[in-house]
Amino acid sequence: TNHWLSGAPMHWMRDWASPFPIVVEDAEGATLTDIDDNVYDDFCLGDTPGMFGHGLAPVARAVAEQARRGTTYMLPTEMAADVGAMLAERFGLPVWQATLSASDANRALIRWARAVTQKPVIIVFDGAYHGMVEDCFVELREGRTRMDRGLVGQVHDMTRTTRVVPFNDLGALEAALSVGDVAAVLCEPAMTNCGMILPDPGFHARLRSLTKLGGALLIIDETHTLSTGPGGATKAWGLEPDALCIGKAIAGGFPAAVWGVSADFAQRIADAPRGAGRSGIGTTLAGNAAGLAAIGATLREAATPEAYAAMLAGADYLVAGLNKLIAARGLPWCVVHVGARAEIVFAPEPPRNAALMREALARHDLNHALHLYLINRGILIAPFHMMMLVSPATTGQQSDRLIAAIDSFVQESAS
Ligand code: PMP
């Protein structure tokens, strides 16, 4: 008998195309083995935490060493200073905090943004996902901000304090900011959770100038786009956020995340008026020593320039193969590619916003069938859409197998 609600420790473990969850025995690099000894090429990588490969030896060592001396004390360890310095150097923001998840990091940043600006509203882009962050469970319907239809137990009306605009729509962004009540715009460098959507040329420069003009902070969520390069898309694309959220892979798959702020934002936090009492920010295990050890080991020994070179070359190889297949079979599909992430979109041109992406998905009922087909052939891609992530350990043979499997799916479904 199974004593887990919905049959697994977390309900989304049932969101795969297979009718039952694959029960994992072991995972190493980009290969996962289940308890029936089936071996999978893993392009999901835990939906990103395994970006640098599963079972990272330096992370395992660092966590085990720390665990022997205690994992959490409600006090820092000496190592924290080094990890803070590494984060500052790599990501270009000087002041950091650690949390257990990207969701926690985003929630803290939203709270501080409202506190320091004394403004209530945040702006997010349609189709965005920033974690279990109530303020972000909104979407555009008939051009208006609406609550996400999937929310359970919701009492507060989030549409009063969150405004949604279509990605790449600078006019809508300007209008949403012009009200003058916006604390922050929270966004990913490229959207990654409603399919993958790239920013138009010039989008980020204008986003930055509009937020400055509107007195709003710019919070960039690098959780997924950390795959773009050692300093994420922020460094690779020269973005200038006031704050960064980085979760998932930052601790090599160990549950830890960080948020960082500019010197100015940090000063405003220090100066923010506060009464005595609880801040609403922080959880008991946030910043724990084992998590810090995992972040340190990841930054020092896993997320290295060599690892990135391998991931990016591997992703280029996969994308070239997918594009060749699409051209050879004359498919009305395209591939969207950011760093080590690639996504097949069932439309001939990459959609520029979530509404167009939803249309593309609705036109083609291929998602479920293709996911199941791949699982049955020993290949895992992200269960929610067609995202494929390449780790430093992913081999050309693994990419070849994925491309060949998609090709045979196309041929079999055509016949
Ligand atoms: N930000 C982004 C961009 C994400 O994709 C996610 C999770 N998919 C999160 C934040 C939240 O991460 P977590 O669930 O680990 O808190």
Tab-separated table of C-alpha atoms and ligand atoms in Angstrom:
chain	number	residue	atom	x	y	z
A	1	THR	CA	0.000	0.000	0.000
A	2	ASN	CA	1.071	3.518	-0.662
A	3	HIS	CA	0.807	6.122	2.068
A	4	TRP	CA	1.643	9.135	-0.064
A	5	LEU	CA	-1.071	11.505	-1.198
A	6	SER	CA	-1.400	10.909	-4.955
A	7	GLY	CA	1.054	8.028	-4.644
A	8	ALA	CA	4.406	9.818	-4.371
A	9	PRO	CA	6.196	12.077	-1.864
A	10	MET	CA	5.376	15.043	-4.108
A	11	HIS	CA	2.265	15.175	-6.277
A	12	TRP	CA	4.123	16.400	-9.382
A	13	MET	CA	6.141	13.183	-9.395
A	14	ARG	CA	2.966	11.856	-11.026
A	15	ASP	CA	2.978	14.466	-13.797
A	16	TRP	CA	5.053	12.331	-16.182
A	17	ALA	CA	3.544	10.743	-19.265
A	18	SER	CA	3.986	7.259	-17.783
A	19	PRO	CA	0.910	5.990	-15.920
A	20	PHE	CA	3.043	5.276	-12.838
A	21	PRO	CA	6.180	7.037	-11.601
A	22	ILE	CA	9.575	5.685	-12.559
A	23	VAL	CA	11.149	4.654	-9.242
A	24	VAL	CA	14.792	5.670	-9.180
A	25	GLU	CA	17.561	3.403	-7.997
A	26	ASP	CA	20.546	5.520	-8.936
A	27	ALA	CA	21.652	8.449	-11.087
A	28	GLU	CA	25.084	9.510	-12.195
A	29	GLY	CA	26.035	12.203	-14.666
A	30	ALA	CA	23.236	12.254	-17.256
A	31	THR	CA	22.175	8.642	-16.751
A	32	LEU	CA	19.418	7.432	-14.476
A	33	THR	CA	18.631	3.822	-13.522
A	34	ASP	CA	15.284	2.668	-12.135
A	35	ILE	CA	14.599	-0.161	-9.682
A	36	ASP	CA	13.836	-2.515	-12.597
A	37	ASP	CA	17.293	-1.810	-14.017
A	38	ASN	CA	15.958	0.244	-16.918
A	39	VAL	CA	18.586	2.812	-17.897
A	40	TYR	CA	17.553	6.281	-19.086
A	41	ASP	CA	19.349	9.107	-20.878
A	42	ASP	CA	18.313	11.987	-18.641
A	43	PHE	CA	17.671	15.310	-20.396
A	44	CYS	CA	15.339	16.440	-17.592
A	45	LEU	CA	17.975	16.446	-14.868
A	46	GLY	CA	15.406	16.906	-12.138
A	47	ASP	CA	13.968	19.934	-13.996
A	48	THR	CA	17.369	21.664	-13.710
A	49	PRO	CA	18.947	20.959	-10.265
A	50	GLY	CA	21.029	18.244	-11.954
A	51	MET	CA	22.310	20.719	-14.576
A	52	PHE	CA	25.933	19.849	-13.785
A	53	GLY	CA	25.167	16.136	-13.622
A	54	HIS	CA	23.664	13.832	-11.011
A	55	GLY	CA	25.701	12.546	-8.080
A	56	LEU	CA	28.373	15.236	-8.175
A	57	ALA	CA	31.332	13.885	-6.164
A	58	PRO	CA	32.537	17.288	-4.835
A	59	VAL	CA	29.043	18.136	-3.604
A	60	ALA	CA	28.570	14.704	-1.993
A	61	ARG	CA	31.928	15.079	-0.263
A	62	ALA	CA	31.275	18.635	0.948
A	63	VAL	CA	27.813	17.797	2.292
A	64	ALA	CA	29.020	14.607	4.004
A	65	GLU	CA	31.933	16.414	5.641
A	66	GLN	CA	29.664	19.162	6.916
A	67	ALA	CA	26.975	16.714	8.037
A	68	ARG	CA	29.503	14.963	10.278
A	69	ARG	CA	30.063	18.274	12.094
A	70	GLY	CA	26.392	19.186	12.199
A	71	THR	CA	24.269	20.627	9.434
A	72	THR	CA	22.557	23.585	11.037
A	73	TYR	CA	23.163	25.732	14.126
A	74	MET	CA	21.270	28.977	13.585
A	75	LEU	CA	24.810	30.335	13.273
A	76	PRO	CA	27.122	30.757	10.263
A	77	THR	CA	30.291	28.783	9.611
A	78	GLU	CA	33.579	30.235	8.449
A	79	MET	CA	32.921	28.896	4.954
A	80	ALA	CA	29.998	31.317	4.526
A	81	ALA	CA	32.413	34.202	3.921
A	82	ASP	CA	34.028	32.365	1.013
A	83	VAL	CA	30.713	31.368	-0.518
A	84	GLY	CA	29.442	34.960	-0.288
A	85	ALA	CA	32.597	36.197	-1.997
A	86	MET	CA	32.242	33.618	-4.772
A	87	LEU	CA	28.622	34.607	-5.399
A	88	ALA	CA	29.522	38.306	-5.514
A	89	GLU	CA	32.401	37.739	-7.877
A	90	ARG	CA	30.538	35.429	-10.212
A	91	PHE	CA	27.185	37.172	-10.453
A	92	GLY	CA	28.243	40.799	-9.963
A	93	LEU	CA	25.963	41.694	-7.055
A	94	PRO	CA	27.643	42.405	-3.710
A	95	VAL	CA	25.151	41.305	-1.028
A	96	TRP	CA	23.545	37.840	-0.630
A	97	GLN	CA	21.217	35.673	1.437
A	98	ALA	CA	20.671	31.917	1.350
A	99	THR	CA	17.337	30.115	1.353
A	100	LEU	CA	16.152	26.555	0.818
A	101	SER	CA	14.521	27.118	-2.558
A	102	ALA	CA	14.133	29.579	-5.395
A	103	SER	CA	10.524	30.029	-4.291
A	104	ASP	CA	11.725	31.268	-0.904
A	105	ALA	CA	14.268	33.548	-2.572
A	106	ASN	CA	11.643	35.127	-4.818
A	107	ARG	CA	9.220	35.575	-1.943
A	108	ALA	CA	11.904	37.329	0.121
A	109	LEU	CA	12.831	39.600	-2.784
A	110	ILE	CA	9.221	40.553	-3.470
A	111	ARG	CA	8.708	41.398	0.202
A	112	TRP	CA	11.851	43.520	0.366
A	113	ALA	CA	11.044	45.246	-2.926
A	114	ARG	CA	7.664	46.283	-1.541
A	115	ALA	CA	9.234	47.314	1.760
A	116	VAL	CA	11.901	49.554	0.288
A	117	THR	CA	9.790	51.139	-2.442
A	118	GLN	CA	6.660	51.394	-0.290
A	119	LYS	CA	4.732	50.357	-3.416
A	120	PRO	CA	2.339	47.402	-3.590
A	121	VAL	CA	2.411	46.048	-7.145
A	122	ILE	CA	4.708	43.587	-8.849
A	123	ILE	CA	4.776	42.923	-12.573
A	124	VAL	CA	5.352	39.459	-14.003
A	125	PHE	CA	5.198	38.242	-17.585
A	126	ASP	CA	2.374	36.074	-18.850
A	127	GLY	CA	3.352	32.405	-18.676
A	128	ALA	CA	5.983	32.965	-15.995
A	129	TYR	CA	6.620	30.538	-13.165
A	130	HIS	CA	8.739	31.671	-10.243
A	131	GLY	CA	7.982	28.892	-7.790
A	132	MET	CA	5.437	28.533	-5.000
A	133	VAL	CA	5.040	32.296	-4.890
A	134	GLU	CA	1.425	33.342	-4.478
A	135	ASP	CA	1.970	36.768	-6.019
A	136	CYS	CA	2.973	35.122	-9.292
A	137	PHE	CA	0.013	32.760	-9.727
A	138	VAL	CA	-1.629	35.040	-12.240
A	139	GLU	CA	-2.015	35.004	-16.004
A	140	LEU	CA	-3.460	37.038	-18.854
A	141	ARG	CA	-6.939	36.135	-20.041
A	142	GLU	CA	-8.770	38.321	-22.542
A	143	GLY	CA	-6.030	40.876	-21.990
A	144	ARG	CA	-6.597	41.125	-18.235
A	145	THR	CA	-4.690	39.896	-15.203
A	146	ARG	CA	-6.509	36.884	-13.752
A	147	MET	CA	-5.777	34.383	-11.028
A	148	ASP	CA	-4.323	31.081	-12.167
A	149	ARG	CA	-7.192	28.658	-12.617
A	150	GLY	CA	-5.284	25.846	-10.946
A	151	LEU	CA	-4.835	27.523	-7.553
A	152	VAL	CA	-6.247	25.659	-4.571
A	153	GLY	CA	-7.421	27.235	-1.342
A	154	GLN	CA	-6.915	30.750	-2.586
A	155	VAL	CA	-8.478	33.542	-0.522
A	156	HIS	CA	-6.656	36.749	-1.415
A	157	ASP	CA	-7.188	38.449	-4.749
A	158	MET	CA	-3.721	38.576	-6.265
A	159	THR	CA	-4.883	40.611	-9.265
A	160	ARG	CA	-5.000	43.725	-7.041
A	161	THR	CA	-1.243	43.616	-6.414
A	162	THR	CA	0.198	41.768	-9.402
A	163	ARG	CA	0.023	42.985	-12.981
A	164	VAL	CA	0.692	40.620	-15.890
A	165	VAL	CA	2.041	41.764	-19.235
A	166	PRO	CA	2.899	39.757	-22.349
A	167	PHE	CA	6.604	39.025	-22.750
A	168	ASN	CA	8.314	41.174	-25.392
A	169	ASP	CA	5.496	43.751	-25.268
A	170	LEU	CA	7.314	46.923	-24.274
A	171	GLY	CA	4.220	49.084	-24.787
A	172	ALA	CA	2.239	47.004	-22.303
A	173	LEU	CA	5.169	47.034	-19.903
A	174	GLU	CA	5.450	50.803	-20.113
A	175	ALA	CA	1.721	51.189	-19.486
A	176	ALA	CA	1.827	48.792	-16.523
A	177	LEU	CA	4.738	50.701	-14.999
A	178	SER	CA	3.308	54.144	-15.686
A	179	VAL	CA	0.682	53.810	-12.934
A	180	GLY	CA	3.556	54.553	-10.534
A	181	ASP	CA	2.631	51.891	-7.969
A	182	VAL	CA	5.092	49.161	-9.033
A	183	ALA	CA	7.653	47.855	-6.544
A	184	ALA	CA	9.365	45.445	-8.912
A	185	VAL	CA	9.339	43.621	-12.201
A	186	LEU	CA	10.210	39.959	-11.658
A	187	CYS	CA	11.331	38.095	-14.757
A	188	GLU	CA	13.543	35.435	-16.242
A	189	PRO	CA	16.113	36.548	-18.843
A	190	ALA	CA	14.346	34.224	-21.294
A	191	MET	CA	11.050	32.607	-20.378
A	192	THR	CA	11.529	28.911	-19.665
A	193	ASN	CA	8.335	27.617	-18.105
A	194	CYS	CA	5.719	28.012	-20.844
A	195	GLY	CA	7.906	26.518	-23.459
A	196	MET	CA	10.963	28.666	-24.019
A	197	ILE	CA	10.639	32.241	-25.281
A	198	LEU	CA	13.589	34.427	-26.136
A	199	PRO	CA	13.675	38.174	-25.561
A	200	ASP	CA	13.520	40.347	-28.676
A	201	PRO	CA	16.708	42.267	-29.440
A	202	GLY	CA	16.730	45.377	-27.254
A	203	PHE	CA	14.059	44.038	-24.888
A	204	HIS	CA	16.281	43.860	-21.818
A	205	ALA	CA	17.840	47.278	-22.339
A	206	ARG	CA	14.381	48.852	-22.543
A	207	LEU	CA	13.109	46.795	-19.587
A	208	ARG	CA	15.998	48.173	-17.542
A	209	SER	CA	15.418	51.778	-18.552
A	210	LEU	CA	11.634	51.558	-18.075
A	211	THR	CA	11.961	50.061	-14.582
A	212	LYS	CA	14.405	52.812	-13.621
A	213	LEU	CA	12.073	55.467	-14.988
A	214	GLY	CA	9.109	53.952	-13.168
A	215	GLY	CA	10.979	53.707	-9.848
A	216	ALA	CA	10.589	49.912	-9.864
A	217	LEU	CA	13.266	47.382	-8.989
A	218	LEU	CA	14.298	44.777	-11.530
A	219	ILE	CA	14.511	41.262	-10.103
A	220	ILE	CA	15.940	38.615	-12.414
A	221	ASP	CA	15.232	34.960	-11.742
A	222	GLU	CA	18.264	33.028	-13.029
A	223	THR	CA	17.113	29.679	-11.687
A	224	HIS	CA	16.829	28.040	-15.104
A	225	THR	CA	18.987	30.339	-17.246
A	226	LEU	CA	22.000	29.600	-15.056
A	227	SER	CA	22.655	27.140	-17.868
A	228	THR	CA	23.648	30.062	-20.134
A	229	GLY	CA	27.134	30.527	-18.676
A	230	PRO	CA	29.077	30.639	-15.405
A	231	GLY	CA	27.432	33.943	-14.415
A	232	GLY	CA	24.042	33.005	-15.859
A	233	ALA	CA	22.320	34.958	-18.619
A	234	THR	CA	22.780	38.089	-16.509
A	235	LYS	CA	26.546	38.006	-17.028
A	236	ALA	CA	26.439	36.499	-20.515
A	237	TRP	CA	24.023	39.128	-21.805
A	238	GLY	CA	25.289	42.062	-19.717
A	239	LEU	CA	22.033	42.550	-17.790
A	240	GLU	CA	21.949	44.949	-14.839
A	241	PRO	CA	19.337	43.769	-12.343
A	242	ASP	CA	18.822	45.198	-8.863
A	243	ALA	CA	18.412	41.667	-7.572
A	244	LEU	CA	18.946	38.056	-8.583
A	245	CYS	CA	17.258	34.837	-7.533
A	246	ILE	CA	19.202	31.622	-8.188
A	247	GLY	CA	17.908	28.227	-7.100
A	248	LYS	CA	17.986	24.592	-8.121
A	249	ALA	CA	21.402	23.910	-9.698
A	250	ILE	CA	23.271	26.498	-7.590
A	251	ALA	CA	23.812	23.838	-4.909
A	252	GLY	CA	24.359	20.962	-7.347
A	253	GLY	CA	20.936	19.483	-6.603
A	254	PHE	CA	21.094	19.924	-2.837
A	255	PRO	CA	18.127	21.947	-1.518
A	256	ALA	CA	19.560	25.442	-1.284
A	257	ALA	CA	19.137	28.708	-3.182
A	258	VAL	CA	20.363	32.279	-2.947
A	259	TRP	CA	19.247	35.809	-3.621
A	260	GLY	CA	21.534	38.748	-4.173
A	261	VAL	CA	21.040	42.500	-4.310
A	262	SER	CA	22.905	45.587	-5.489
A	263	ALA	CA	24.680	47.829	-2.982
A	264	ASP	CA	21.898	50.373	-3.359
A	265	PHE	CA	19.120	47.825	-2.751
A	266	ALA	CA	21.068	46.474	0.255
A	267	GLN	CA	21.337	49.982	1.693
A	268	ARG	CA	17.638	50.567	1.195
A	269	ILE	CA	16.957	47.287	3.013
A	270	ALA	CA	19.170	48.423	5.880
A	271	ASP	CA	17.358	51.772	6.002
A	272	ALA	CA	13.830	50.390	5.590
A	273	PRO	CA	11.540	51.342	8.447
A	274	ARG	CA	10.672	48.294	10.548
A	275	GLY	CA	8.808	47.729	13.726
A	276	ALA	CA	9.763	45.155	16.321
A	277	GLY	CA	8.526	41.659	15.436
A	278	ARG	CA	8.687	39.119	12.671
A	279	SER	CA	9.895	40.111	9.222
A	280	GLY	CA	8.063	37.420	7.277
A	281	ILE	CA	11.365	36.422	5.701
A	282	GLY	CA	13.455	33.327	6.402
A	283	THR	CA	12.948	29.722	7.454
A	284	THR	CA	14.765	27.775	10.167
A	285	LEU	CA	16.996	25.774	7.849
A	286	ALA	CA	17.692	28.645	5.424
A	287	GLY	CA	21.415	29.329	5.177
A	288	ASN	CA	22.257	26.026	6.875
A	289	ALA	CA	25.877	24.946	6.783
A	290	ALA	CA	25.293	21.844	4.661
A	291	GLY	CA	23.550	23.911	1.987
A	292	LEU	CA	26.339	26.471	2.031
A	293	ALA	CA	28.876	23.653	1.685
A	294	ALA	CA	26.939	22.365	-1.333
A	295	ILE	CA	26.833	25.815	-2.935
A	296	GLY	CA	30.558	26.278	-2.312
A	297	ALA	CA	31.451	22.906	-3.824
A	298	THR	CA	29.190	23.518	-6.826
A	299	LEU	CA	30.674	26.925	-7.587
A	300	ARG	CA	34.256	25.804	-7.029
A	301	GLU	CA	34.239	22.348	-8.574
A	302	ALA	CA	31.116	21.705	-10.675
A	303	ALA	CA	29.960	24.937	-12.324
A	304	THR	CA	33.419	25.497	-13.785
A	305	PRO	CA	34.287	27.133	-17.118
A	306	GLU	CA	35.252	23.647	-18.398
A	307	ALA	CA	31.866	22.236	-17.372
A	308	TYR	CA	30.100	25.086	-19.137
A	309	ALA	CA	32.210	24.607	-22.265
A	310	ALA	CA	31.138	20.945	-22.363
A	311	MET	CA	27.452	21.707	-21.690
A	312	LEU	CA	27.230	24.445	-24.275
A	313	ALA	CA	29.026	22.402	-26.935
A	314	GLY	CA	26.768	19.436	-26.115
A	315	ALA	CA	23.663	21.596	-26.447
A	316	ASP	CA	24.895	23.016	-29.770
A	317	TYR	CA	25.353	19.460	-30.996
A	318	LEU	CA	21.856	18.438	-29.913
A	319	VAL	CA	20.255	21.542	-31.415
A	320	ALA	CA	22.086	21.081	-34.728
A	321	GLY	CA	20.826	17.484	-34.873
A	322	LEU	CA	17.243	18.469	-34.054
A	323	ASN	CA	17.283	21.242	-36.660
A	324	LYS	CA	18.628	18.807	-39.242
A	325	LEU	CA	15.829	16.385	-38.429
A	326	ILE	CA	13.169	19.118	-38.637
A	327	ALA	CA	14.512	20.201	-42.043
A	328	ALA	CA	14.897	16.643	-43.373
A	329	ARG	CA	11.343	15.656	-42.426
A	330	GLY	CA	9.849	19.036	-43.339
A	331	LEU	CA	8.269	19.400	-39.897
A	332	PRO	CA	6.421	22.620	-38.958
A	333	TRP	CA	8.492	22.797	-35.766
A	334	CYS	CA	11.396	24.842	-34.509
A	335	VAL	CA	13.969	24.639	-31.732
A	336	VAL	CA	14.456	27.412	-29.184
A	337	HIS	CA	17.874	27.368	-27.590
A	338	VAL	CA	19.332	29.206	-24.587
A	339	GLY	CA	22.708	28.052	-23.298
A	340	ALA	CA	22.525	24.387	-22.393
A	341	ARG	CA	18.704	24.314	-22.657
A	342	ALA	CA	16.830	23.498	-25.825
A	343	GLU	CA	13.129	23.216	-26.458
A	344	ILE	CA	11.195	21.855	-29.422
A	345	VAL	CA	8.223	24.079	-30.235
A	346	PHE	CA	5.415	22.717	-32.387
A	347	ALA	CA	5.289	25.856	-34.532
A	348	PRO	CA	7.406	26.889	-37.524
A	349	GLU	CA	8.567	30.127	-35.856
A	350	PRO	CA	9.532	30.648	-32.204
A	351	PRO	CA	6.549	32.233	-30.400
A	352	ARG	CA	7.290	35.669	-28.917
A	353	ASN	CA	4.903	35.390	-25.988
A	354	ALA	CA	2.963	32.880	-23.921
A	355	ALA	CA	-0.341	33.355	-25.773
A	356	LEU	CA	1.298	32.383	-29.085
A	357	MET	CA	3.082	29.505	-27.334
A	358	ARG	CA	-0.223	28.217	-25.916
A	359	GLU	CA	-1.753	28.374	-29.414
A	360	ALA	CA	1.157	26.360	-30.796
A	361	LEU	CA	0.724	23.742	-28.085
A	362	ALA	CA	-3.038	23.577	-28.592
A	363	ARG	CA	-2.658	23.010	-32.341
A	364	HIS	CA	-0.590	19.896	-31.875
A	365	ASP	CA	-1.638	17.140	-29.550
A	366	LEU	CA	1.844	15.645	-29.635
A	367	ASN	CA	3.187	16.447	-26.225
A	368	HIS	CA	1.888	13.511	-24.229
A	369	ALA	CA	2.437	10.926	-26.952
A	370	LEU	CA	5.997	12.028	-27.619
A	371	HIS	CA	6.903	12.095	-23.922
A	372	LEU	CA	5.545	8.584	-23.426
A	373	TYR	CA	7.280	7.346	-26.564
A	374	LEU	CA	10.603	8.676	-25.292
A	375	ILE	CA	10.165	7.194	-21.804
A	376	ASN	CA	9.473	3.816	-23.395
A	377	ARG	CA	12.753	4.140	-25.287
A	378	GLY	CA	14.786	5.059	-22.224
A	379	ILE	CA	14.857	8.838	-22.603
A	380	LEU	CA	13.659	11.426	-20.097
A	381	ILE	CA	12.934	15.029	-21.022
A	382	ALA	CA	11.181	17.557	-18.757
A	383	PRO	CA	7.645	16.232	-18.254
A	384	PHE	CA	5.760	19.508	-18.618
A	385	HIS	CA	6.905	20.621	-22.048
A	386	MET	CA	9.603	19.784	-24.597
A	387	MET	CA	12.597	21.024	-22.606
A	388	MET	CA	15.920	19.226	-22.947
A	389	LEU	CA	18.876	20.151	-20.765
A	390	VAL	CA	22.422	19.103	-21.575
A	391	SER	CA	24.854	18.542	-18.692
A	392	PRO	CA	28.654	18.366	-18.889
A	393	ALA	CA	28.265	14.587	-18.616
A	394	THR	CA	25.763	14.255	-21.490
A	395	THR	CA	27.381	12.429	-24.390
A	396	GLY	CA	26.956	12.845	-28.126
A	397	GLN	CA	25.621	9.272	-28.205
A	398	GLN	CA	22.876	10.242	-25.767
A	399	SER	CA	21.900	13.176	-27.985
A	400	ASP	CA	22.031	10.901	-31.048
A	401	ARG	CA	19.652	8.459	-29.325
A	402	LEU	CA	17.235	11.284	-28.470
A	403	ILE	CA	17.267	12.629	-32.035
A	404	ALA	CA	16.809	9.139	-33.493
A	405	ALA	CA	13.900	8.421	-31.140
A	406	ILE	CA	12.151	11.671	-32.102
A	407	ASP	CA	12.722	10.800	-35.754
A	408	SER	CA	11.162	7.361	-35.401
A	409	PHE	CA	8.240	8.892	-33.480
A	410	VAL	CA	7.672	11.290	-36.367
A	411	GLN	CA	7.828	8.504	-38.931
A	412	GLU	CA	5.634	6.102	-36.981
A	413	SER	CA	2.997	8.722	-36.222
A	414	ALA	CA	2.927	9.755	-39.912
A	415	SER	CA	2.379	6.186	-41.120
B	1	PMP	N1	12.091	30.191	-10.675
B	1	PMP	C1	12.003	29.528	-11.818
B	1	PMP	C2	12.349	30.220	-13.098
B	1	PMP	C3	11.587	28.202	-11.826
B	1	PMP	O1	11.475	27.540	-12.983
B	1	PMP	C4	11.274	27.576	-10.604
B	1	PMP	C5	10.807	26.130	-10.524
B	1	PMP	N2	10.508	25.493	-11.682
B	1	PMP	C6	11.394	28.310	-9.444
B	1	PMP	C7	11.817	29.618	-9.500
B	1	PMP	C8	11.091	27.704	-8.104
B	1	PMP	O2	12.044	26.775	-7.739
B	1	PMP	P1	11.734	25.852	-6.487
B	1	PMP	O3	10.526	25.055	-6.848
B	1	PMP	O4	12.963	25.020	-6.347
B	1	PMP	O5	11.487	26.741	-5.335
